[in-house]
């Protein structure tokens, strides 16, 4: 068995597994930016394949997409031209001159420690002027308080791409000491390749904890809710207003830098 991240190492495969033909995530982010009057210059942190950055660019914004994966950045530059793509670590980056920072699909939760979170927010603060926006979408740590329906049970998923069938077996569990949601995923394919085991983790942030971190770094929370959003059921639509609860499995935040 080999180790690695089959999907992030192979961006075309990532998009086959997680298609977003309607650009729901990008549309939701653009709606948040418009709703709160963001300027045109946007940093998309954890941009992945670049499709959300490209949607924001097509909406008339000047976009920089940043990611730690060179494979993703190379793919984004070819597949989704328009934005500028750069390599950056969201826990400590120096990229300035933006009106808004967008961080989708739980990318913020790769900040596993308090120091990581402080580094992320301090970097965002350096990148934004007073009044600049932070828009983020992620798993909701509060969902796992007293719930285990997503935990400790292997779940399988399969899809086909370019004539090859792929199958994943995924198990999630909570590491309470580290306050992390850990995932073990094993990929197999019917093309004769060796299985690939992937281990990853996300910080489990509670809504009020997130408010505290944002406030400590000079941000005022404008919206903090569990939905609707691009990965909720039912998914967000253009006519939807932000909710008020923070109980379901996704968390959405919009915050403005005060000074």
Coordinates of N, CA, C and O in Angstrom, one line a residue, residues 174-254:
X174 N -12.9 11.3 15.9 CA -12.6 12.6 16.6 C -11.4 12.3 17.5 O -11.5 11.4 18.4
X175 N -10.4 13.1 17.4 CA -9.2 13.1 18.3 C -9.5 14.3 19.3 O -9.2 15.4 19.0
X176 N -10.1 14.0 20.4 CA -10.5 15.0 21.3 C -9.4 15.8 21.9 O -9.5 17.0 22.2
X177 N -8.2 15.1 22.2 CA -7.1 15.8 22.8 C -6.6 16.9 21.9 O -6.3 18.0 22.3
X178 N -6.5 16.6 20.6 CA -6.0 17.6 19.6 C -7.1 18.4 19.0 O -6.8 19.4 18.3
X179 N -8.3 18.1 19.3 CA -9.5 18.8 18.8 C -9.5 18.7 17.3 O -9.7 19.8 16.6
X180 N -9.3 17.5 16.8 CA -9.2 17.3 15.3 C -10.2 16.2 14.9 O -10.5 15.3 15.6
X181 N -10.8 16.4 13.7 CA -11.5 15.4 13.0 C -10.5 14.7 12.1 O -10.1 15.3 11.1
X182 N -10.2 13.5 12.4 CA -9.2 12.7 11.6 C -9.9 11.8 10.6 O -11.0 11.2 10.9
X183 N -9.3 11.7 9.4 CA -9.9 10.8 8.4 C -8.8 9.9 7.8 O -7.7 10.3 7.5
X184 N -9.2 8.6 7.7 CA -8.4 7.6 7.0 C -9.2 7.2 5.8 O -10.4 6.7 5.9
X185 N -8.6 7.3 4.6 CA -9.3 6.9 3.4 C -8.3 6.0 2.6 O -7.2 6.4 2.4
X186 N -8.9 4.9 2.1 CA -8.1 4.0 1.2 C -8.8 3.9 -0.1 O -10.0 3.7 -0.2
X187 N -7.9 4.2 -1.2 CA -8.4 4.2 -2.5 C -7.9 2.9 -3.2 O -6.8 2.5 -3.1
X188 N -8.8 2.3 -4.0 CA -8.5 1.2 -4.8 C -9.0 1.5 -6.2 O -10.0 2.2 -6.4
X189 N -8.4 0.9 -7.2 CA -8.8 1.1 -8.6 C -8.7 -0.2 -9.3 O -7.9 -1.1 -9.0
X190 N -9.5 -0.4 -10.4 CA -9.5 -1.7 -11.1 C -8.5 -1.7 -12.3 O -8.6 -2.5 -13.2
X191 N -7.5 -0.8 -12.2 CA -6.5 -0.7 -13.3 C -5.2 -1.4 -12.9 O -4.2 -1.3 -13.6
X192 N -5.2 -2.1 -11.7 CA -4.0 -2.9 -11.3 C -3.1 -2.1 -10.5 O -2.1 -2.6 -10.0
X193 N -3.4 -0.8 -10.2 CA -2.5 0.0 -9.4 C -2.6 -0.4 -7.9 O -3.6 -1.0 -7.5
X194 N -1.6 -0.1 -7.1 CA -1.6 -0.4 -5.7 C -2.6 0.5 -5.0 O -2.8 1.6 -5.4
X195 N -3.2 0.0 -3.9 CA -4.1 0.8 -3.1 C -3.3 2.0 -2.5 O -2.1 2.0 -2.3
X196 N -4.0 3.1 -2.3 CA -3.4 4.4 -1.8 C -4.2 4.7 -0.5 O -5.4 4.8 -0.5
X197 N -3.4 4.9 0.6 CA -4.0 5.2 1.9 C -3.7 6.7 2.1 O -2.6 7.2 2.0
X198 N -4.7 7.4 2.5 CA -4.6 8.9 2.8 C -5.1 9.1 4.2 O -6.1 8.7 4.6
X199 N -4.3 9.9 4.9 CA -4.7 10.3 6.3 C -4.6 11.9 6.3 O -3.7 12.5 5.8
X200 N -5.7 12.4 6.8 CA -5.8 13.9 6.9 C -6.6 14.2 8.1 O -7.2 13.4 8.8
X201 N -6.6 15.5 8.4 CA -7.3 16.0 9.6 C -7.8 17.4 9.5 O -7.1 18.2 8.7
X202 N -8.8 17.8 10.2 CA -9.3 19.2 10.2 C -9.5 19.6 11.7 O -10.0 18.8 12.5
X203 N -9.3 20.8 11.9 CA -9.5 21.4 13.3 C -11.1 21.4 13.5 O -11.8 21.8 12.6
X204 N -11.5 21.0 14.6 CA -12.9 21.1 15.0 C -13.1 22.4 15.7 O -12.9 22.6 16.9
X205 N -13.6 23.5 15.0 CA -13.8 24.8 15.5 C -15.3 24.9 15.9 O -16.2 24.6 15.1
X206 N -15.6 25.4 17.1 CA -16.9 25.7 17.5 C -17.3 27.1 17.1 O -16.4 28.0 17.0
X207 N -18.5 27.4 16.9 CA -18.9 28.7 16.4 C -18.5 29.9 17.3 O -17.9 30.9 16.8
X208 N -18.7 29.7 18.6 CA -18.2 30.8 19.5 C -16.7 30.9 19.6 O -16.2 32.0 19.8
X209 N -16.0 29.8 19.5 CA -14.6 29.8 19.4 C -14.1 30.6 18.2 O -13.1 31.4 18.3
X210 N -14.7 30.3 17.1 CA -14.4 31.1 15.9 C -14.6 32.6 16.1 O -13.8 33.4 15.6
X211 N -15.7 32.9 16.6 CA -16.0 34.3 16.9 C -14.9 35.0 17.8 O -14.4 36.1 17.5
X212 N -14.4 34.2 18.8 CA -13.4 34.7 19.6 C -12.1 35.0 18.9 O -11.5 36.1 19.0
X213 N -11.7 34.0 18.1 CA -10.4 34.2 17.3 C -10.6 35.4 16.3 O -9.6 36.2 16.2
X214 N -11.7 35.5 15.7 CA -11.9 36.6 14.7 C -11.8 38.0 15.5 O -11.2 38.9 15.0
X215 N -12.5 38.1 16.6 CA -12.5 39.3 17.4 C -11.1 39.7 17.9 O -10.7 40.8 17.8
X216 N -10.4 38.7 18.3 CA -9.0 38.9 18.8 C -8.1 39.5 17.7 O -7.1 40.2 18.0
X217 N -8.4 39.2 16.5 CA -7.6 39.7 15.3 C -8.3 40.9 14.7 O -7.9 41.3 13.6
X218 N -9.3 41.6 15.3 CA -9.8 42.8 14.8 C -10.9 42.7 13.8 O -11.3 43.6 13.1
X219 N -11.6 41.5 13.7 CA -12.7 41.3 12.8 C -14.0 41.3 13.6 O -14.1 40.8 14.7
X220 N -15.0 41.9 12.9 CA -16.4 41.8 13.4 C -17.2 40.8 12.6 O -17.2 40.9 11.3
X221 N -17.8 39.9 13.2 CA -18.6 38.9 12.5 C -19.9 39.5 12.0 O -20.7 40.0 12.8
X222 N -20.1 39.4 10.7 CA -21.3 39.9 10.1 C -22.4 38.8 9.9 O -23.6 39.1 9.9
X223 N -21.9 37.6 9.7 CA -22.8 36.4 9.5 C -22.1 35.2 10.0 O -20.9 35.0 9.7
X224 N -22.8 34.3 10.7 CA -22.2 33.1 11.2 C -23.3 32.1 11.3 O -24.2 32.2 12.2
X225 N -23.4 31.1 10.5 CA -24.6 30.2 10.4 C -24.2 28.9 9.7 O -23.2 28.7 9.1
X226 N -25.1 27.9 9.9 CA -24.9 26.6 9.4 C -25.5 26.4 8.0 O -25.3 25.4 7.3
X227 N -26.2 27.4 7.5 CA -26.7 27.2 6.1 C -27.8 28.3 5.8 O -28.2 29.0 6.7
X228 N -28.2 28.3 4.6 CA -27.8 27.5 3.5 C -26.4 27.9 3.0 O -26.0 29.0 3.1
X229 N -25.8 26.9 2.3 CA -24.5 27.1 1.8 C -24.3 26.2 0.6 O -25.1 25.4 0.2
X230 N -23.1 26.2 0.0 CA -22.8 25.4 -1.2 C -22.8 23.9 -1.0 O -22.9 23.1 -1.9
X231 N -22.6 23.5 0.3 CA -22.5 22.0 0.6 C -23.5 21.6 1.6 O -23.3 20.6 2.3
X232 N -24.6 22.3 1.7 CA -25.6 21.9 2.6 C -26.7 21.2 1.9 O -26.8 21.2 0.6
X233 N -27.6 20.6 2.6 CA -28.8 19.9 2.0 C -30.0 20.6 2.7 O -30.2 20.4 3.9
X234 N -30.9 21.2 1.9 CA -30.7 21.5 0.5 C -29.6 22.6 0.3 O -29.3 23.4 1.2
X235 N -29.0 22.6 -0.9 CA -28.0 23.6 -1.2 C -28.5 25.0 -1.3 O -29.7 25.2 -1.6
X236 N -27.6 26.0 -1.1 CA -27.9 27.4 -1.3 C -28.4 27.7 -2.7 O -28.0 27.1 -3.7
X237 N -29.4 28.7 -2.8 CA -29.8 29.2 -4.0 C -29.7 30.8 -3.9 O -29.7 31.3 -2.8
X238 N -29.7 31.4 -5.1 CA -29.5 32.9 -5.1 C -30.5 33.7 -4.2 O -30.2 34.7 -3.7
X239 N -31.7 33.1 -4.1 CA -32.7 33.9 -3.4 C -32.6 33.7 -1.9 O -33.3 34.3 -1.1
X240 N -31.7 32.8 -1.4 CA -31.6 32.4 0.0 C -30.9 33.5 0.8 O -29.9 34.1 0.4
X241 N -31.5 33.8 2.0 CA -30.8 34.7 3.0 C -30.0 33.8 4.0 O -30.3 32.6 4.2
X242 N -29.0 34.4 4.6 CA -28.2 33.6 5.6 C -29.1 33.2 6.7 O -30.0 33.9 7.2
X243 N -28.8 32.0 7.3 CA -29.6 31.5 8.4 C -29.1 32.1 9.7 O -28.2 33.0 9.7
X244 N -29.6 31.6 10.8 CA -29.2 32.1 12.1 C -28.7 31.0 13.0 O -28.1 31.2 14.1
X245 N -29.0 29.7 12.7 CA -28.6 28.6 13.6 C -27.2 28.2 13.2 O -26.6 28.6 12.2
X246 N -26.5 27.5 14.1 CA -25.2 27.0 13.9 C -25.0 25.6 14.4 O -24.1 25.3 15.2
X247 N -26.0 24.7 14.0 CA -26.1 23.4 14.6 C -25.8 22.3 13.6 O -25.3 21.2 14.0
X248 N -25.9 22.5 12.3 CA -25.7 21.5 11.3 C -24.3 21.3 11.0 O -23.4 21.9 11.6
X249 N -24.0 20.5 10.0 CA -22.6 20.0 9.8 C -21.7 21.0 9.0 O -20.5 20.7 8.8
X250 N -22.2 22.1 8.5 CA -21.4 23.1 7.8 C -21.5 24.4 8.6 O -22.5 24.7 9.2
X251 N -20.4 25.2 8.4 CA -20.4 26.5 9.1 C -19.9 27.5 8.1 O -19.0 27.3 7.3
X252 N -20.6 28.7 8.0 CA -20.3 29.8 7.1 C -20.1 31.0 7.8 O -20.9 31.4 8.7
X253 N -19.1 31.8 7.5 CA -18.8 33.0 8.2 C -18.4 34.1 7.3 O -17.7 33.9 6.3
X254 N -18.9 35.3 7.5 CA -18.5 36.5 6.9 C -18.1 37.5 8.0 O -18.9 37.7 8.9

